XYZ file of C-alpha atoms in Angstrom:
535
model
C 56.953 -95.849 -86.577
C 55.248 -92.655 -85.444
C 56.419 -90.933 -88.615
C 54.245 -93.356 -90.573
C 57.245 -93.782 -92.831
C 56.500 -95.721 -95.980
C 52.790 -96.105 -95.184
C 51.306 -94.081 -98.010
C 51.543 -96.723 -100.715
C 48.375 -95.254 -102.249
C 49.984 -91.916 -103.108
C 50.313 -90.966 -106.739
C 53.632 -89.878 -108.202
C 52.220 -86.362 -108.492
C 51.481 -86.296 -104.775
C 54.968 -87.495 -103.954
C 56.467 -84.869 -106.239
C 54.663 -82.199 -104.242
C 56.978 -82.781 -101.271
C 58.805 -79.650 -100.129
C 62.119 -79.078 -101.905
C 64.541 -76.979 -99.815
C 67.039 -76.612 -102.651
C 64.971 -74.065 -104.549
C 67.001 -70.888 -104.999
C 70.077 -72.220 -103.199
C 73.549 -72.937 -104.481
C 73.631 -76.662 -105.179
C 76.337 -79.253 -105.668
C 75.067 -82.289 -107.581
C 76.663 -85.654 -106.761
C 76.160 -88.369 -109.361
C 76.183 -91.736 -107.623
C 78.014 -94.561 -109.391
C 77.480 -97.053 -106.580
C 80.205 -96.332 -104.031
C 79.530 -97.306 -100.437
C 80.744 -93.792 -99.562
C 78.471 -91.816 -101.919
C 76.156 -90.650 -99.147
C 79.174 -89.428 -97.189
C 80.107 -87.070 -100.023
C 76.721 -85.373 -99.732
C 77.049 -85.198 -95.944
C 80.477 -83.568 -96.106
C 79.296 -80.937 -98.579
C 76.228 -80.239 -96.429
C 78.570 -79.734 -93.463
C 79.995 -76.814 -95.451
C 76.540 -75.162 -95.316
C 76.074 -75.873 -99.007
C 73.091 -77.776 -100.331
C 74.079 -81.035 -102.002
C 71.924 -83.683 -103.612
C 72.854 -87.298 -104.332
C 71.463 -88.354 -107.708
C 71.513 -91.530 -109.830
C 74.368 -91.523 -112.307
C 71.957 -91.454 -115.247
C 69.939 -88.447 -114.034
C 68.814 -86.342 -117.014
C 69.760 -82.669 -117.206
C 66.080 -81.714 -116.960
C 66.025 -82.832 -113.329
C 68.318 -79.944 -112.417
C 66.510 -77.330 -114.488
C 65.809 -74.239 -112.427
C 68.395 -75.156 -109.780
C 71.386 -72.970 -109.020
C 73.846 -75.810 -109.654
C 77.426 -74.635 -109.067
C 79.345 -77.886 -109.486
C 79.174 -81.631 -110.102
C 80.872 -84.462 -108.206
C 81.235 -87.928 -109.738
C 81.322 -90.535 -106.967
C 83.329 -93.716 -106.688
C 81.916 -97.052 -107.766
C 82.609 -100.798 -107.979
C 82.917 -101.084 -111.782
C 85.780 -100.695 -114.226
C 85.181 -97.795 -116.613
C 86.399 -99.742 -119.642
C 83.883 -102.586 -119.224
C 81.121 -102.617 -121.873
C 78.238 -102.120 -119.434
C 79.992 -99.789 -116.981
C 77.919 -96.701 -116.110
C 79.119 -93.511 -117.776
C 78.626 -89.849 -116.940
C 75.842 -88.292 -119.050
C 76.978 -86.032 -121.876
C 75.367 -83.006 -120.222
C 78.002 -83.138 -117.461
C 80.731 -82.226 -119.933
C 78.489 -79.811 -121.844
C 77.347 -77.872 -118.784
C 80.437 -75.705 -118.363
C 80.316 -76.416 -114.632
C 83.257 -77.469 -112.443
C 83.516 -81.257 -112.088
C 85.272 -83.277 -109.371
C 85.795 -86.973 -110.039
C 86.460 -89.201 -107.017
C 88.089 -92.630 -107.548
C 85.839 -94.256 -110.196
C 84.683 -90.713 -110.976
C 88.250 -89.684 -111.759
C 88.788 -92.740 -113.948
C 85.506 -91.997 -115.696
C 86.649 -88.439 -116.348
C 89.878 -89.740 -117.832
C 88.175 -92.456 -119.874
C 85.452 -90.248 -121.348
C 87.687 -87.273 -122.126
C 90.415 -89.142 -123.984
C 92.757 -90.558 -121.336
C 93.579 -94.203 -120.657
C 92.512 -96.340 -117.683
C 93.893 -99.836 -117.065
C 94.069 -102.412 -114.261
C 96.649 -101.393 -111.701
C 99.747 -103.500 -111.247
C 99.267 -103.121 -107.493
C 95.865 -102.479 -105.968
C 95.556 -99.819 -103.283
C 93.139 -100.437 -100.425
C 93.581 -98.523 -97.214
C 95.867 -95.716 -96.045
C 98.313 -94.126 -98.467
C 100.335 -90.947 -98.798
C 100.203 -88.694 -101.829
C 102.962 -86.219 -102.713
C 102.074 -83.005 -104.543
C 104.194 -82.257 -107.597
C 102.710 -78.828 -108.406
C 100.353 -76.246 -106.910
C 96.684 -77.007 -107.470
C 93.558 -75.076 -106.467
C 92.005 -78.270 -105.146
C 94.884 -78.762 -102.701
C 95.343 -75.094 -101.811
C 96.560 -74.542 -98.233
C 97.380 -78.218 -97.675
C 100.810 -79.731 -96.982
C 102.857 -81.251 -99.790
C 102.432 -84.768 -98.398
C 98.891 -85.850 -97.512
C 97.558 -88.951 -95.798
C 94.576 -90.297 -97.748
C 92.347 -93.363 -98.048
C 92.561 -95.378 -101.254
C 90.175 -98.054 -102.518
C 90.822 -98.970 -106.148
C 92.144 -101.680 -108.444
C 92.262 -99.723 -111.707
C 94.303 -96.593 -112.254
C 94.719 -93.810 -114.787
C 97.715 -94.501 -117.021
C 97.439 -91.475 -119.308
C 95.688 -88.146 -118.683
C 93.240 -86.730 -121.249
C 94.244 -83.772 -123.434
C 94.400 -80.554 -121.401
C 95.028 -82.356 -118.091
C 98.212 -82.794 -116.106
C 99.261 -84.581 -112.939
C 99.456 -82.717 -109.634
C 100.175 -85.544 -107.157
C 101.152 -89.193 -107.018
C 101.173 -92.059 -104.527
C 103.372 -95.132 -104.396
C 101.069 -97.107 -106.693
C 99.239 -94.277 -108.486
C 101.410 -92.025 -110.648
C 98.284 -89.954 -111.284
C 96.686 -89.580 -107.839
C 95.463 -86.050 -108.631
C 94.878 -84.633 -112.104
C 93.287 -81.420 -113.316
C 92.423 -79.259 -116.270
C 92.208 -75.916 -114.406
C 90.978 -74.057 -117.490
C 87.805 -76.162 -117.679
C 87.738 -76.570 -113.873
C 87.892 -80.356 -114.104
C 89.590 -82.154 -111.194
C 90.123 -85.849 -110.517
C 91.398 -87.556 -107.370
C 92.128 -91.268 -106.966
C 91.415 -91.299 -103.199
C 88.315 -90.705 -101.053
C 88.242 -87.266 -99.359
C 84.819 -87.932 -97.819
C 85.911 -90.652 -95.355
C 87.331 -89.980 -91.911
C 90.488 -91.870 -92.891
C 91.469 -88.918 -95.119
C 92.126 -86.402 -92.300
C 92.249 -83.299 -94.540
C 89.533 -84.493 -96.904
C 86.955 -81.937 -95.804
C 89.406 -79.145 -96.682
C 89.805 -80.621 -100.168
C 86.039 -80.624 -100.626
C 85.881 -77.072 -99.250
C 88.410 -75.950 -101.843
C 86.218 -77.424 -104.571
C 82.948 -76.042 -103.205
C 84.137 -72.538 -102.314
C 87.259 -71.737 -104.358
C 86.458 -73.617 -107.554
C 82.640 -73.625 -107.661
C 82.266 -70.210 -106.030
C 79.692 -71.231 -103.418
C 79.196 -68.998 -100.380
C 78.004 -71.582 -97.846
C 74.685 -69.866 -97.160
C 72.453 -72.904 -96.555
C 71.691 -72.410 -92.828
C 69.008 -73.799 -90.484
C 67.274 -70.415 -90.272
C 67.083 -70.135 -94.065
C 65.815 -73.692 -94.307
C 63.078 -73.073 -91.726
C 61.849 -69.866 -93.373
C 61.765 -71.358 -96.854
C 60.271 -74.673 -95.762
C 57.502 -72.934 -93.825
C 56.649 -70.890 -96.927
C 56.669 -74.005 -99.120
C 54.416 -75.933 -96.719
C 51.906 -73.072 -96.737
C 51.896 -73.071 -100.535
C 51.481 -76.836 -100.705
C 48.811 -77.243 -98.010
C 46.793 -74.058 -98.445
C 43.727 -74.288 -96.220
C 43.879 -78.095 -95.984
C 44.201 -80.055 -92.763
C 47.291 -82.168 -92.030
C 47.681 -85.184 -89.773
C 51.031 -86.338 -88.407
C 51.956 -89.502 -86.553
C 54.217 -88.747 -83.576
C 56.580 -91.270 -82.043
C 58.588 -89.083 -79.687
C 61.661 -89.423 -81.897
C 63.464 -86.438 -83.335
C 62.356 -86.974 -86.960
C 58.608 -86.849 -86.415
C 59.012 -84.162 -83.721
C 60.905 -81.763 -85.978
C 58.593 -82.465 -88.931
C 55.552 -81.705 -86.768
C 57.139 -78.543 -85.355
C 57.899 -77.249 -88.859
C 54.391 -77.949 -90.135
C 52.844 -76.392 -87.023
C 54.906 -73.240 -87.501
C 53.594 -73.077 -91.060
C 49.875 -73.793 -90.593
C 49.151 -73.772 -86.844
C 45.842 -75.395 -85.907
C 45.440 -76.946 -89.347
C 47.786 -79.655 -88.000
C 46.639 -82.489 -85.758
C 49.200 -84.935 -84.385
C 48.270 -88.486 -83.500
C 50.440 -90.100 -80.838
C 49.849 -93.836 -80.677
C 51.242 -94.859 -77.280
C 51.980 -98.509 -78.024
C 53.520 -99.424 -74.673
C 56.797 -100.180 -76.468
C 58.497 -96.851 -75.749
C 61.425 -96.072 -73.479
C 60.935 -94.892 -69.904
C 59.205 -91.512 -69.677
C 58.835 -90.971 -73.432
C 55.046 -90.943 -73.565
C 54.818 -88.291 -70.854
C 57.472 -86.169 -72.571
C 55.664 -86.268 -75.924
C 52.393 -85.108 -74.375
C 54.077 -82.408 -72.285
C 56.120 -81.046 -75.182
C 53.504 -80.989 -77.920
C 50.216 -80.465 -76.126
C 51.159 -78.276 -73.172
C 54.333 -76.472 -74.292
C 53.860 -76.103 -78.054
C 50.041 -75.970 -78.024
C 49.776 -78.431 -80.905
C 46.504 -80.316 -81.389
C 47.423 -83.774 -80.099
C 45.378 -86.945 -80.016
C 46.940 -89.268 -77.403
C 45.908 -92.885 -77.963
C 46.814 -95.247 -75.123
C 47.017 -98.552 -76.954
C 49.418 -100.741 -74.971
C 46.782 -103.436 -74.488
C 46.047 -103.730 -78.214
C 49.721 -104.113 -79.097
C 50.485 -106.639 -76.356
C 47.478 -108.697 -77.426
C 48.860 -108.878 -80.960
C 52.321 -109.837 -79.673
C 51.193 -112.623 -77.334
C 53.184 -115.845 -77.941
C 54.978 -114.273 -80.944
C 58.735 -114.901 -81.013
C 59.698 -114.422 -84.682
C 61.206 -110.935 -85.211
C 59.656 -110.431 -88.639
C 56.233 -111.424 -87.354
C 56.656 -108.946 -84.498
C 57.408 -106.148 -86.937
C 54.465 -106.982 -89.143
C 52.018 -107.195 -86.247
C 53.289 -103.991 -84.641
C 53.073 -102.230 -88.003
C 49.617 -103.524 -88.832
C 48.311 -102.630 -85.384
C 49.712 -99.128 -85.690
C 48.139 -98.659 -89.119
C 44.762 -99.882 -87.910
C 44.785 -97.516 -84.920
C 46.161 -94.619 -86.934
C 43.456 -95.106 -89.558
C 40.753 -95.297 -86.912
C 41.872 -92.074 -85.272
C 42.569 -90.185 -88.497
C 39.015 -90.820 -89.704
C 37.844 -88.734 -86.753
C 39.683 -85.694 -88.159
C 37.324 -83.996 -90.579
C 38.634 -82.881 -93.966
C 42.182 -84.245 -93.478
C 43.905 -83.905 -96.850
C 47.610 -84.387 -96.078
C 49.837 -86.723 -94.107
C 53.065 -85.373 -92.617
C 55.983 -87.828 -92.438
C 59.436 -87.466 -90.910
C 61.166 -89.113 -93.892
C 64.896 -88.313 -94.011
C 67.287 -88.201 -96.953
C 68.935 -91.577 -96.108
C 65.444 -93.150 -96.228
C 64.916 -91.693 -99.692
C 68.319 -92.895 -100.894
C 67.962 -96.382 -99.385
C 64.542 -96.814 -100.987
C 65.834 -96.228 -104.516
C 68.091 -98.316 -106.711
C 69.798 -95.441 -108.435
C 69.019 -95.265 -112.100
C 67.077 -98.535 -112.030
C 63.810 -97.599 -110.312
C 62.590 -98.122 -106.779
C 63.423 -100.826 -104.262
C 61.571 -101.682 -101.086
C 62.696 -100.026 -97.866
C 63.785 -102.448 -95.162
C 60.914 -103.815 -93.131
C 61.957 -102.033 -89.953
C 61.581 -98.738 -91.835
C 58.196 -99.713 -93.254
C 55.244 -100.285 -90.951
C 52.719 -101.409 -93.507
C 50.458 -99.572 -95.942
C 47.483 -97.332 -95.365
C 44.202 -98.576 -96.841
C 43.784 -98.019 -100.609
C 40.815 -95.692 -100.045
C 42.850 -93.330 -97.851
C 44.048 -90.737 -100.351
C 46.280 -88.172 -98.664
C 48.800 -85.751 -100.066
C 52.268 -86.163 -98.606
C 54.128 -83.477 -96.657
C 57.770 -84.449 -96.037
C 59.605 -81.332 -94.813
C 62.756 -83.295 -93.847
C 62.981 -85.328 -97.036
C 66.289 -83.762 -98.105
C 68.006 -83.699 -94.689
C 70.445 -85.925 -92.838
C 69.952 -86.697 -89.152
C 72.519 -84.156 -87.938
C 70.833 -81.456 -90.021
C 67.446 -82.398 -88.568
C 68.873 -81.912 -85.092
C 70.168 -78.446 -86.018
C 66.709 -77.556 -87.315
C 65.118 -78.913 -84.133
C 67.372 -76.750 -81.976
C 66.567 -73.685 -84.082
C 62.840 -74.447 -83.655
C 63.248 -74.525 -79.880
C 62.494 -78.190 -79.263
C 63.788 -79.601 -75.941
C 67.401 -80.737 -76.020
C 66.424 -84.168 -74.676
C 64.152 -84.715 -77.655
C 66.442 -83.244 -80.323
C 69.470 -85.283 -79.256
C 67.675 -88.497 -78.337
C 69.330 -91.555 -79.830
C 67.540 -93.117 -82.831
C 64.821 -95.574 -81.908
C 63.454 -98.403 -84.097
C 59.919 -98.194 -85.396
C 58.805 -101.383 -83.582
C 60.279 -99.926 -80.372
C 61.181 -102.202 -77.492
C 59.239 -104.956 -79.225
C 62.450 -105.929 -81.040
C 64.714 -105.314 -78.056
C 62.856 -107.909 -76.023
C 64.145 -111.128 -77.567
C 61.462 -113.770 -77.776
C 57.883 -113.212 -76.625
C 57.008 -109.650 -75.589
C 55.172 -109.308 -72.276
C 54.386 -106.419 -69.937
C 56.763 -107.858 -67.341
C 59.656 -108.097 -69.806
C 59.027 -104.573 -71.110
C 59.137 -103.164 -67.578
C 62.421 -105.007 -66.899
C 63.931 -103.704 -70.127
C 62.732 -100.126 -69.584
C 64.447 -99.948 -66.213
C 67.683 -101.498 -67.509
C 67.663 -99.167 -70.519
C 67.152 -96.113 -68.308
C 70.197 -97.110 -66.256
C 72.272 -97.345 -69.449
C 71.108 -93.868 -70.502
C 71.724 -92.384 -67.051
C 75.280 -93.663 -66.853
C 76.183 -92.786 -70.459
C 74.951 -89.232 -69.894
C 76.753 -88.997 -66.551
C 79.971 -90.024 -68.321
C 79.471 -87.235 -70.887
C 79.346 -89.676 -73.807
C 75.712 -89.449 -74.906
C 76.267 -87.159 -77.888
C 79.384 -88.983 -79.048
C 77.406 -92.221 -79.512
C 75.007 -92.904 -82.355
C 72.991 -95.285 -80.210
C 73.247 -96.926 -76.805
C 70.629 -99.171 -75.288
C 69.852 -102.379 -73.432
C 68.507 -105.614 -74.910
C 66.598 -108.143 -72.822
C 67.743 -111.527 -74.108
C 65.634 -114.661 -73.869
C 68.499 -116.406 -72.072
C 68.369 -117.090 -68.345
C 71.499 -117.806 -66.356
C 72.394 -119.039 -62.886
C 73.663 -116.484 -60.413
C 74.292 -115.963 -56.704
C 72.999 -112.988 -54.725
C 73.830 -113.059 -51.041
C 73.247 -116.616 -49.864
C 70.697 -117.351 -52.557
C 70.923 -118.990 -55.957
C 69.204 -116.993 -58.714
C 67.990 -117.806 -62.184
C 67.522 -114.546 -64.067
C 67.687 -112.890 -67.460
C 70.887 -111.825 -69.179
C 70.814 -108.214 -70.393
C 73.014 -107.161 -73.328
C 74.345 -103.619 -73.667
C 74.775 -102.165 -77.162
C 76.620 -98.916 -77.933
C 77.796 -97.877 -81.400
C 79.401 -94.941 -83.170
C 78.296 -94.069 -86.719
C 77.560 -91.252 -89.167
C 74.148 -92.347 -90.435
C 74.028 -96.016 -89.429
C 74.818 -97.292 -92.923
C 77.841 -98.721 -91.134
C 78.636 -98.633 -87.420
C 81.407 -99.630 -85.059
C 81.000 -100.808 -81.497
C 81.877 -98.093 -79.005
C 84.971 -98.550 -76.834
C 83.226 -97.571 -73.603
C 85.493 -97.190 -70.552
C 85.632 -100.305 -68.418
C 84.672 -98.256 -65.385
C 81.468 -97.135 -67.116
C 80.583 -100.676 -68.135
C 81.223 -101.777 -64.567
C 78.844 -99.151 -63.152
C 76.138 -100.050 -65.665
C 76.453 -103.751 -64.885
C 76.418 -103.260 -61.106
C 73.368 -100.994 -61.199
C 71.353 -103.266 -63.501
C 72.039 -106.389 -61.469
C 71.275 -104.598 -58.185
C 68.313 -102.467 -59.264
C 66.492 -104.523 -61.903
C 64.604 -107.448 -60.421
C 64.874 -110.575 -62.565
C 68.299 -109.797 -64.099
C 71.516 -111.395 -62.831
C 73.941 -111.031 -65.738
C 75.081 -108.229 -68.094
C 77.101 -108.654 -71.317
C 78.494 -106.109 -73.799
C 78.040 -106.506 -77.571
C 81.298 -105.822 -79.476
C 80.005 -106.542 -82.987
C 80.312 -103.910 -85.723
C 77.935 -103.318 -88.657
C 78.631 -105.159 -90.884
C 78.654 -108.075 -90.177
C 76.057 -107.512 -87.480
C 73.208 -104.995 -87.401
C 72.753 -102.335 -84.744
C 69.539 -103.889 -83.452
C 69.464 -107.520 -82.374
C 66.196 -108.352 -84.142
């Protein structure tokens, strides 16, 4: 919420286009997205090779990449069949560019279909683990064993390669699991190298990026910081910038970058809503005001938020009221900052991707990403220095900027804060109970050395009360749920298999140390079908 993500509905397209672009001057791999659930993972894996990669709608015009140092193109997977009348096709400029092209699953079939091969429904569908056997040496598979474990997810298959191509590997149900035209540097693979279930997949992508496309892997945090700082200075000039801080890593790193660029021209507004985790408000003030010497307006607004949440139990209503209250306070405080011309947001690349229906215009971001809209008369330019980064990249930037480790590696936190982790009505008493239980979870997870291996771990205060016995007394207290998940970017997530001993320590401490709680349960639901948060 503190990033004010999605609040500048009044911005013009020109203002949005002014956001800092870190790709300028860097080697770039362009990924055309045909709708695969794994498309974002392709971009992540290429970024992990220190090479800038951008995920684009499949129908992106060539003009969008003008001026970029594009070294290669990847065609993603997708849910369609390439031979259907309305199936998305690769733009003609892909084949006219002279650049290396890697087609993955649907992308491979598309390559075959558009260049003169033949694609048909497979006699046997392949979903899940498979083994491919190489039949000839191929630059894409250089340095890899002859037999490779991969992850398949397709119903159609290539029956005949286009002119100039030949087969380099097959699986049990795919006679053409890998094809290539080395002369034109076109490569197609029927499996997904980007998923963890293809153990050597990152090496395959590295072969494409480095050996075939000729990239050097020079996109580093230091380079990003230097170039982004220069771009922010160019964009902002002598203007003043305001930034909403939440204490989370996204807004913290965005603010640190902007401060490095323009110093005292930045003012951060920290709306302390009373819905934060234990100790977070103090840490934000200490870090930004005292340690980093950033102009910080600290607004203690717990009372205003709790007043708006009184007797509210519907999760959507909670979000709306928390968002509207934040906007009202943020507007009130920002009007006190003379000559403010820009708003800094900690928008990340997954937010940008999720908010667009590729090739078909924009779609609304989920409500828990949005917190409302600033008033129509509040015209601010937008500074989004993290707009092209994934969460792990943001953390690397934060470390390079010298932010505290506790802040850089803090688990993601929802915009509405503990307001949606207290099930039912939110009260000061319930928030205090939850804060203490949540701190115990964090303490024990850190003590077990698991904090960085988890995407998120936290406590939820349910609205269920249960009977218990403590000593010789009967109790009637709240049930607390523990949630811990592993994920890449939370598009999907799996429940974490925490050691039973750790769960036992967490349960014992909560029941003994948190007054009003007499039962602890562990949530073993993955996403999908569940969500990470309970509300």
